[in-house]
């Protein structure tokens, strides 16, 4: 009977199919194996149970959990570690659920609040270590790719405001407002009246204090509130949702967009910014790495494909007028975050512990790799509430998003007809 070390090596060699894996493996019993003498990654399997788990589960899930729980030691650059992990996932492909029935989160208000609390209420000071100066926890916007994270996030905030064509005095609702970065920027630079809602108590406290500190209490209100409980009707000129709808759930998207329809004025604009599945058959969420994310990072998170987003918006009279894929922007943002977290490792571990530090480091590095590899995408979808037959106001072209004074209202010119 083969021992587990031999079984592991045979699986990996067969799965690689002649490809080079720059990996050195140290086994629990002192043995070691070099897949390539010019190895870039050293992996220490501290227990034989890891191999058993690889044989029966998903490689990315097993490796991620093993690293977080301390059963696997890993040395090397994140980009090399993740490339090696992808190679190992080819040797140990994810197993489909035996029942064929995928878990679907109920997304009740209580469940959603619990999930948000787990991820976002870690510690404001922890997030301060590696987020930008505006505390923006979503994809930045790069014009050259060389910007630091502070500039990239300010460019993103401004890009959203320009894309929405915000005007002084307009009422802006930000669903999932985080630490208040977008509303603060919009109030200071575009002179809007804003309302932000969040389920995170830590974010709520920080954003309220921030609004007071910056003298914006007469223009911005922050609420600890579920999006389903927003009471306004036909009230807001513009609505933003940035990095929030991943928590909504695919089955709840029609209800989510119905709420947006309800709170928007006729002709109002909404900009939905969120992670999307790169392939339609990825929507089920049960792919290599998804179990790790569900357990350790985003409980009950669900990623829809773009087709579903556009369909469900259209079902609520939200006419899509602009779609932008920011996939490379999110990859670069995550690289900045991981680099900054690594630079503050000792402080982070002191705040949240070694385990949570490892979770955040490997999840963000893994997501950066996933965006570069087109395993995930990020779309900004701009839509207008259009319930009547008349053309709601919109620009002829997109130049207004990038150049001053380029907004040209689209109106039919019938001439002599």
Short mmCIF file of C-alpha atoms in Angstrom, two decimals:
data_model
loop_
_atom_site.label_atom_id
_atom_site.label_comp_id
_atom_site.label_asym_id
_atom_site.label_seq_id
_atom_site.Cartn_x
_atom_site.Cartn_y
_atom_site.Cartn_z
CA UNK A 1 0.00 0.00 0.00
CA UNK A 2 1.39 3.40 -1.00
CA UNK A 3 2.13 5.87 1.73
CA UNK A 4 0.56 9.32 1.55
CA UNK A 5 3.80 11.02 0.54
CA UNK A 6 4.09 8.82 -2.55
CA UNK A 7 0.40 9.29 -3.40
CA UNK A 8 0.79 13.06 -3.12
CA UNK A 9 3.86 13.18 -5.38
CA UNK A 10 2.27 10.95 -8.01
CA UNK A 11 -0.89 13.08 -8.11
CA UNK A 12 1.08 16.29 -8.49
CA UNK A 13 3.37 14.96 -11.23
CA UNK A 14 0.42 13.58 -13.18
CA UNK A 15 -1.55 16.80 -12.77
CA UNK A 16 1.33 18.95 -13.92
CA UNK A 17 1.55 17.00 -17.16
CA UNK A 18 5.16 18.00 -17.72
CA UNK A 19 4.84 21.61 -16.49
CA UNK A 20 7.45 22.96 -14.07
CA UNK A 21 6.33 23.68 -10.53
CA UNK A 22 8.87 25.88 -8.67
CA UNK A 23 8.16 24.15 -5.36
CA UNK A 24 10.04 22.52 -2.54
CA UNK A 25 7.95 20.39 -0.18
CA UNK A 26 8.95 19.56 3.40
CA UNK A 27 6.98 16.64 4.82
CA UNK A 28 5.95 16.10 8.42
CA UNK A 29 8.41 13.22 8.83
CA UNK A 30 11.49 15.15 7.74
CA UNK A 31 11.51 14.07 4.08
CA UNK A 32 11.64 16.72 1.39
CA UNK A 33 11.08 16.85 -2.36
CA UNK A 34 12.13 19.40 -5.00
CA UNK A 35 9.85 19.68 -8.00
CA UNK A 36 12.33 22.19 -9.41
CA UNK A 37 15.87 22.87 -8.20
CA UNK A 38 15.22 26.57 -8.86
CA UNK A 39 12.26 26.55 -6.50
CA UNK A 40 10.58 29.81 -5.51
CA UNK A 41 8.20 28.46 -2.89
CA UNK A 42 8.78 26.22 0.13
CA UNK A 43 5.74 24.44 1.52
CA UNK A 44 5.88 22.61 4.84
CA UNK A 45 3.15 20.00 5.23
CA UNK A 46 3.04 19.58 8.99
CA UNK A 47 0.56 16.71 9.03
CA UNK A 48 -0.40 13.78 6.81
CA UNK A 49 -4.06 14.84 7.09
CA UNK A 50 -3.40 17.64 4.58
CA UNK A 51 -2.81 15.07 1.83
CA UNK A 52 -5.98 13.20 2.76
CA UNK A 53 -7.90 16.47 2.54
CA UNK A 54 -6.36 17.27 -0.86
CA UNK A 55 -7.48 13.90 -2.17
CA UNK A 56 -11.08 14.45 -1.10
CA UNK A 57 -11.57 18.21 -1.29
CA UNK A 58 -10.62 21.34 -3.21
CA UNK A 59 -6.92 22.20 -3.33
CA UNK A 60 -7.31 25.97 -2.95
CA UNK A 61 -9.73 25.53 -0.06
CA UNK A 62 -7.50 22.97 1.69
CA UNK A 63 -4.32 24.97 1.19
CA UNK A 64 -5.95 28.21 2.34
CA UNK A 65 -7.44 26.64 5.44
CA UNK A 66 -4.22 24.76 6.19
CA UNK A 67 -2.23 28.00 6.04
CA UNK A 68 -4.68 29.90 8.23
CA UNK A 69 -4.90 27.13 10.83
CA UNK A 70 -1.12 26.64 10.92
CA UNK A 71 -1.09 23.12 9.43
CA UNK A 72 0.88 24.36 6.41
CA UNK A 73 3.91 26.62 6.46
CA UNK A 74 4.62 28.62 3.29
CA UNK A 75 7.61 30.72 2.28
CA UNK A 76 7.90 32.79 -0.89
CA UNK A 77 6.38 35.77 -2.67
CA UNK A 78 2.61 35.82 -2.78
CA UNK A 79 2.51 35.81 -6.57
CA UNK A 80 4.70 32.69 -6.65
CA UNK A 81 2.75 31.00 -3.84
CA UNK A 82 -0.53 31.56 -5.66
CA UNK A 83 0.87 30.30 -8.97
CA UNK A 84 2.03 27.14 -7.18
CA UNK A 85 -1.38 26.78 -5.52
CA UNK A 86 -3.03 27.02 -8.95
CA UNK A 87 -0.71 24.27 -10.19
CA UNK A 88 -1.63 22.07 -7.25
CA UNK A 89 -5.33 22.72 -7.88
CA UNK A 90 -4.87 21.15 -11.34
CA UNK A 91 -3.54 18.04 -9.63
CA UNK A 92 -6.32 17.99 -7.04
CA UNK A 93 -9.39 19.42 -8.81
CA UNK A 94 -12.39 20.58 -6.79
CA UNK A 95 -14.99 17.90 -6.11
CA UNK A 96 -18.61 18.69 -6.88
CA UNK A 97 -21.14 18.38 -4.05
CA UNK A 98 -22.53 14.83 -3.99
CA UNK A 99 -26.12 16.02 -3.78
CA UNK A 100 -25.76 18.47 -6.64
CA UNK A 101 -27.59 21.01 -4.51
CA UNK A 102 -25.68 24.20 -3.84
CA UNK A 103 -26.00 26.15 -0.63
CA UNK A 104 -28.05 29.31 -1.00
CA UNK A 105 -27.94 31.83 1.80
CA UNK A 106 -31.30 33.06 3.04
CA UNK A 107 -30.09 36.65 3.39
CA UNK A 108 -32.51 37.61 6.11
CA UNK A 109 -31.86 40.94 7.81
CA UNK A 110 -30.47 39.19 10.88
CA UNK A 111 -28.20 36.89 8.83
CA UNK A 112 -26.90 39.76 6.71
CA UNK A 113 -26.14 41.86 9.78
CA UNK A 114 -24.25 38.93 11.31
CA UNK A 115 -22.20 38.45 8.14
CA UNK A 116 -21.38 42.16 7.90
CA UNK A 117 -20.39 42.22 11.57
CA UNK A 118 -17.96 39.34 11.04
CA UNK A 119 -16.09 41.00 8.17
CA UNK A 120 -16.31 44.73 8.79
CA UNK A 121 -16.42 45.06 12.57
CA UNK A 122 -12.93 43.65 13.05
CA UNK A 123 -11.42 46.97 14.12
CA UNK A 124 -11.34 50.39 12.50
CA UNK A 125 -7.70 50.68 13.55
CA UNK A 126 -6.91 47.42 11.74
CA UNK A 127 -8.37 48.73 8.49
CA UNK A 128 -6.56 52.05 8.96
CA UNK A 129 -3.24 50.18 8.79
CA UNK A 130 -3.62 49.33 5.12
CA UNK A 131 -6.49 51.28 3.57
CA UNK A 132 -5.96 54.71 2.01
CA UNK A 133 -6.32 58.02 3.83
CA UNK A 134 -10.03 58.19 2.90
CA UNK A 135 -10.71 54.66 4.26
CA UNK A 136 -12.17 53.31 1.02
CA UNK A 137 -12.57 49.52 1.00
CA UNK A 138 -13.35 48.93 -2.68
CA UNK A 139 -11.60 48.94 -6.05
CA UNK A 140 -9.45 51.98 -6.78
CA UNK A 141 -9.19 53.69 -10.18
CA UNK A 142 -5.84 53.90 -11.95
CA UNK A 143 -4.94 56.08 -14.90
CA UNK A 144 -1.34 54.87 -15.26
CA UNK A 145 -1.10 51.94 -12.84
CA UNK A 146 1.73 53.71 -11.03
CA UNK A 147 -0.40 55.73 -8.61
CA UNK A 148 -0.23 55.07 -4.89
CA UNK A 149 -3.38 53.84 -3.17
CA UNK A 150 -4.34 57.32 -1.88
CA UNK A 151 -4.38 58.82 -5.37
CA UNK A 152 -6.05 55.75 -6.91
CA UNK A 153 -8.92 55.89 -4.42
CA UNK A 154 -9.44 59.63 -4.82
CA UNK A 155 -9.51 59.10 -8.59
CA UNK A 156 -12.15 56.41 -8.05
CA UNK A 157 -14.29 58.63 -5.83
CA UNK A 158 -14.14 61.41 -8.39
CA UNK A 159 -14.78 59.00 -11.27
CA UNK A 160 -18.00 57.88 -9.60
CA UNK A 161 -19.12 61.45 -8.94
CA UNK A 162 -18.39 62.50 -12.53
CA UNK A 163 -20.00 59.37 -13.95
CA UNK A 164 -23.18 60.22 -11.98
CA UNK A 165 -22.93 63.85 -13.16
CA UNK A 166 -23.50 65.05 -9.60
CA UNK A 167 -24.81 68.59 -9.33
CA UNK A 168 -24.87 70.99 -6.35
CA UNK A 169 -27.84 70.42 -4.07
CA UNK A 170 -28.71 66.96 -5.43
CA UNK A 171 -29.73 64.27 -2.96
CA UNK A 172 -27.34 61.30 -3.04
CA UNK A 173 -27.96 57.93 -1.32
CA UNK A 174 -24.96 55.65 -0.74
CA UNK A 175 -26.05 52.08 0.05
CA UNK A 176 -23.33 50.37 2.05
CA UNK A 177 -21.49 53.62 2.73
CA UNK A 178 -18.55 52.05 4.58
CA UNK A 179 -16.53 54.59 6.53
CA UNK A 180 -18.14 57.50 4.65
CA UNK A 181 -15.40 58.16 2.11
CA UNK A 182 -17.60 58.63 -0.96
CA UNK A 183 -20.21 60.81 0.74
CA UNK A 184 -17.53 62.98 2.31
CA UNK A 185 -15.84 63.45 -1.06
CA UNK A 186 -19.12 64.18 -2.86
CA UNK A 187 -20.25 66.69 -0.23
CA UNK A 188 -16.92 68.56 -0.20
CA UNK A 189 -16.26 68.55 -3.96
CA UNK A 190 -19.76 68.42 -5.49
CA UNK A 191 -21.87 70.14 -2.80
CA UNK A 192 -24.54 67.42 -2.54
CA UNK A 193 -26.92 66.44 0.24
CA UNK A 194 -26.13 62.86 1.20
CA UNK A 195 -27.48 59.88 3.13
CA UNK A 196 -25.39 56.78 3.81
CA UNK A 197 -26.55 53.45 5.25
CA UNK A 198 -24.44 50.64 6.69
CA UNK A 199 -24.98 47.55 8.83
CA UNK A 200 -21.53 47.76 10.40
CA UNK A 201 -21.54 49.35 13.83
CA UNK A 202 -17.83 50.12 13.61
CA UNK A 203 -18.25 51.85 10.25
CA UNK A 204 -21.32 53.72 11.48
CA UNK A 205 -19.49 55.13 14.51
CA UNK A 206 -16.44 56.11 12.44
CA UNK A 207 -18.45 57.71 9.63
CA UNK A 208 -20.63 59.72 12.04
CA UNK A 209 -17.57 61.04 13.87
CA UNK A 210 -15.92 61.83 10.54
CA UNK A 211 -18.91 63.80 9.27
CA UNK A 212 -18.98 65.82 12.51
CA UNK A 213 -15.21 66.38 12.47
CA UNK A 214 -15.29 67.69 8.90
CA UNK A 215 -18.26 69.97 9.51
CA UNK A 216 -20.63 68.17 7.16
CA UNK A 217 -23.52 67.35 9.52
CA UNK A 218 -25.79 69.80 7.70
CA UNK A 219 -25.20 67.97 4.42
CA UNK A 220 -24.59 64.29 5.22
CA UNK A 221 -26.54 61.83 7.36
CA UNK A 222 -25.20 58.38 8.30
CA UNK A 223 -27.65 55.64 9.31
CA UNK A 224 -27.19 52.21 10.88
CA UNK A 225 -29.82 50.67 8.63
CA UNK A 226 -30.59 47.74 6.34
CA UNK A 227 -31.10 48.84 2.74
CA UNK A 228 -34.55 47.22 2.83
CA UNK A 229 -35.58 49.61 5.61
CA UNK A 230 -34.77 52.86 3.79
CA UNK A 231 -38.11 54.69 4.07
CA UNK A 232 -37.80 57.32 1.31
CA UNK A 233 -39.83 57.06 -1.88
CA UNK A 234 -39.11 58.95 -5.13
CA UNK A 235 -36.70 61.07 -3.10
CA UNK A 236 -33.07 60.76 -4.27
CA UNK A 237 -31.60 62.21 -7.45
CA UNK A 238 -28.69 59.76 -7.49
CA UNK A 239 -27.89 56.43 -5.79
CA UNK A 240 -24.54 54.71 -5.39
CA UNK A 241 -23.76 51.21 -4.19
CA UNK A 242 -20.05 50.44 -4.07
CA UNK A 243 -18.78 47.00 -3.05
CA UNK A 244 -22.04 46.14 -1.29
CA UNK A 245 -24.27 44.07 -3.58
CA UNK A 246 -21.99 41.04 -3.23
CA UNK A 247 -23.68 40.65 0.18
CA UNK A 248 -27.22 40.86 -1.24
CA UNK A 249 -27.56 37.34 -2.68
CA UNK A 250 -28.56 36.46 -6.24
CA UNK A 251 -32.14 35.56 -5.28
CA UNK A 252 -32.50 38.96 -3.57
CA UNK A 253 -31.25 41.07 -6.48
CA UNK A 254 -34.75 41.87 -7.81
CA UNK A 255 -35.75 43.08 -4.33
CA UNK A 256 -32.50 45.06 -4.03
CA UNK A 257 -33.06 46.86 -7.34
CA UNK A 258 -36.73 47.37 -6.44
CA UNK A 259 -35.59 49.31 -3.38
CA UNK A 260 -33.34 51.44 -5.58
CA UNK A 261 -36.23 52.05 -7.98
CA UNK A 262 -38.47 53.04 -5.06
CA UNK A 263 -36.10 55.58 -3.53
CA UNK A 264 -35.08 57.18 -6.85
CA UNK A 265 -36.90 60.03 -8.49
CA UNK A 266 -38.10 59.48 -12.04
CA UNK A 267 -35.04 60.10 -14.24
CA UNK A 268 -32.71 59.51 -11.28
CA UNK A 269 -29.38 57.76 -11.79
CA UNK A 270 -27.87 54.76 -10.02
CA UNK A 271 -24.29 53.50 -10.21
CA UNK A 272 -23.85 49.90 -8.99
CA UNK A 273 -20.20 48.91 -8.45
CA UNK A 274 -19.46 45.32 -7.50
CA UNK A 275 -17.61 42.07 -8.08
CA UNK A 276 -19.10 39.82 -10.75
CA UNK A 277 -18.48 36.26 -11.90
CA UNK A 278 -16.25 36.09 -14.98
CA UNK A 279 -18.16 33.13 -16.43
CA UNK A 280 -21.89 32.39 -16.30
CA UNK A 281 -21.30 28.91 -14.89
CA UNK A 282 -19.25 30.40 -12.01
CA UNK A 283 -22.41 31.86 -10.47
CA UNK A 284 -23.06 28.81 -8.33
CA UNK A 285 -20.08 29.82 -6.25
CA UNK A 286 -18.96 26.23 -5.60
CA UNK A 287 -15.56 26.35 -7.24
CA UNK A 288 -12.05 25.95 -5.94
CA UNK A 289 -11.50 28.50 -3.19
CA UNK A 290 -15.17 29.31 -2.58
CA UNK A 291 -15.46 27.24 0.59
CA UNK A 292 -12.49 29.07 2.09
CA UNK A 293 -14.06 32.45 1.29
CA UNK A 294 -17.42 31.38 2.73
CA UNK A 295 -15.88 30.10 5.95
CA UNK A 296 -13.19 32.67 6.67
CA UNK A 297 -13.83 35.86 4.70
CA UNK A 298 -17.33 36.68 3.41
CA UNK A 299 -19.98 34.47 5.03
CA UNK A 300 -23.00 34.17 2.70
CA UNK A 301 -21.37 36.23 -0.06
CA UNK A 302 -22.68 35.55 -3.58
CA UNK A 303 -21.24 36.81 -6.85
CA UNK A 304 -23.64 37.19 -9.81
CA UNK A 305 -22.69 37.38 -13.47
CA UNK A 306 -23.14 40.67 -15.32
CA UNK A 307 -26.07 39.29 -17.34
CA UNK A 308 -28.07 38.81 -14.15
CA UNK A 309 -27.29 42.32 -12.91
CA UNK A 310 -28.45 43.93 -16.17
CA UNK A 311 -31.55 41.72 -16.36
CA UNK A 312 -32.64 42.42 -12.79
CA UNK A 313 -32.02 46.16 -13.17
CA UNK A 314 -34.15 46.19 -16.31
CA UNK A 315 -36.86 44.34 -14.40
CA UNK A 316 -37.10 47.33 -12.06
CA UNK A 317 -37.25 50.00 -14.77
CA UNK A 318 -33.55 50.84 -14.40
CA UNK A 319 -32.31 51.41 -17.95
CA UNK A 320 -28.60 50.60 -18.28
CA UNK A 321 -26.69 53.31 -20.15
CA UNK A 322 -23.05 52.54 -19.31
CA UNK A 323 -21.00 49.48 -18.24
CA UNK A 324 -17.30 49.55 -17.31
CA UNK A 325 -15.16 46.57 -16.31
CA UNK A 326 -12.53 47.54 -13.73
CA UNK A 327 -10.97 44.07 -13.35
CA UNK A 328 -7.29 45.19 -13.62
CA UNK A 329 -7.99 48.11 -11.29
CA UNK A 330 -9.12 45.79 -8.51
CA UNK A 331 -6.12 43.52 -8.95
CA UNK A 332 -3.79 46.49 -8.54
CA UNK A 333 -5.77 47.79 -5.55
CA UNK A 334 -5.48 44.46 -3.76
CA UNK A 335 -1.73 44.35 -4.41
CA UNK A 336 -1.43 47.73 -2.68
CA UNK A 337 -3.52 46.51 0.26
CA UNK A 338 -1.48 43.34 0.77
CA UNK A 339 1.78 45.26 0.54
CA UNK A 340 0.59 47.76 3.15
CA UNK A 341 -0.74 45.02 5.43
CA UNK A 342 2.59 43.18 5.22
CA UNK A 343 4.41 46.40 6.10
CA UNK A 344 2.31 46.63 9.29
CA UNK A 345 2.30 42.92 10.13
CA UNK A 346 3.42 43.26 13.75
CA UNK A 347 0.79 45.92 14.49
CA UNK A 348 -1.92 43.93 12.70
CA UNK A 349 -1.15 40.72 14.59
CA UNK A 350 -1.17 42.63 17.88
CA UNK A 351 -4.63 44.01 17.03
CA UNK A 352 -6.44 41.02 15.55
CA UNK A 353 -4.21 37.98 16.14
CA UNK A 354 -2.06 35.82 13.87
CA UNK A 355 -4.98 33.82 12.45
CA UNK A 356 -7.06 36.77 11.26
CA UNK A 357 -3.95 38.45 9.91
CA UNK A 358 -3.25 35.35 7.81
CA UNK A 359 -6.86 35.23 6.61
CA UNK A 360 -6.80 38.82 5.36
CA UNK A 361 -3.33 38.53 3.81
CA UNK A 362 -4.02 35.33 1.87
CA UNK A 363 -7.56 36.35 0.86
CA UNK A 364 -6.45 39.69 -0.57
CA UNK A 365 -3.42 38.23 -2.32
CA UNK A 366 -5.60 35.43 -3.69
CA UNK A 367 -8.20 37.90 -4.95
CA UNK A 368 -5.51 39.97 -6.68
CA UNK A 369 -4.35 36.81 -8.45
CA UNK A 370 -7.96 35.89 -9.32
CA UNK A 371 -8.65 39.26 -10.95
CA UNK A 372 -5.45 39.09 -13.01
CA UNK A 373 -6.33 35.54 -14.08
CA UNK A 374 -9.92 36.52 -15.03
CA UNK A 375 -11.48 34.30 -12.39
CA UNK A 376 -13.44 37.34 -11.18
CA UNK A 377 -14.46 40.68 -12.66
CA UNK A 378 -15.60 44.06 -11.34
CA UNK A 379 -18.29 46.06 -13.10
CA UNK A 380 -19.65 49.55 -12.67
CA UNK A 381 -23.15 49.62 -14.14
CA UNK A 382 -24.80 53.02 -14.64
CA UNK A 383 -28.57 53.14 -15.09
CA UNK A 384 -31.44 55.64 -15.18
CA UNK A 385 -34.91 55.16 -13.71
CA UNK A 386 -37.18 55.16 -16.74
CA UNK A 387 -40.81 54.23 -16.08
CA UNK A 388 -42.44 56.41 -18.74
CA UNK A 389 -42.05 56.43 -22.51
CA UNK A 390 -40.37 59.81 -22.83
CA UNK A 391 -36.57 59.90 -23.01
CA UNK A 392 -35.14 60.60 -19.54
CA UNK A 393 -32.28 63.14 -19.51
CA UNK A 394 -28.88 61.65 -20.36
CA UNK A 395 -25.74 62.70 -22.23
CA UNK A 396 -25.00 62.01 -25.87
CA UNK A 397 -21.60 60.51 -25.07
CA UNK A 398 -19.17 59.55 -22.29
CA UNK A 399 -16.68 62.40 -22.58
CA UNK A 400 -18.38 64.21 -19.70
CA UNK A 401 -16.95 61.53 -17.38
CA UNK A 402 -13.38 62.57 -18.20
CA UNK A 403 -13.41 66.15 -19.53
CA UNK A 404 -14.87 69.28 -17.98
CA UNK A 405 -17.87 70.91 -19.67
CA UNK A 406 -18.46 68.01 -22.04
CA UNK A 407 -21.97 67.08 -20.88
CA UNK A 408 -24.28 67.44 -23.86
CA UNK A 409 -27.94 66.66 -23.18
CA UNK A 410 -29.33 64.11 -25.62
CA UNK A 411 -32.45 65.60 -27.20
CA UNK A 412 -34.05 64.67 -30.52
CA UNK A 413 -33.73 67.25 -33.26
CA UNK A 414 -36.72 66.72 -35.54
CA UNK A 415 -35.68 69.46 -37.94
CA UNK A 416 -38.46 69.97 -40.50
CA UNK A 417 -40.01 66.52 -39.94
#
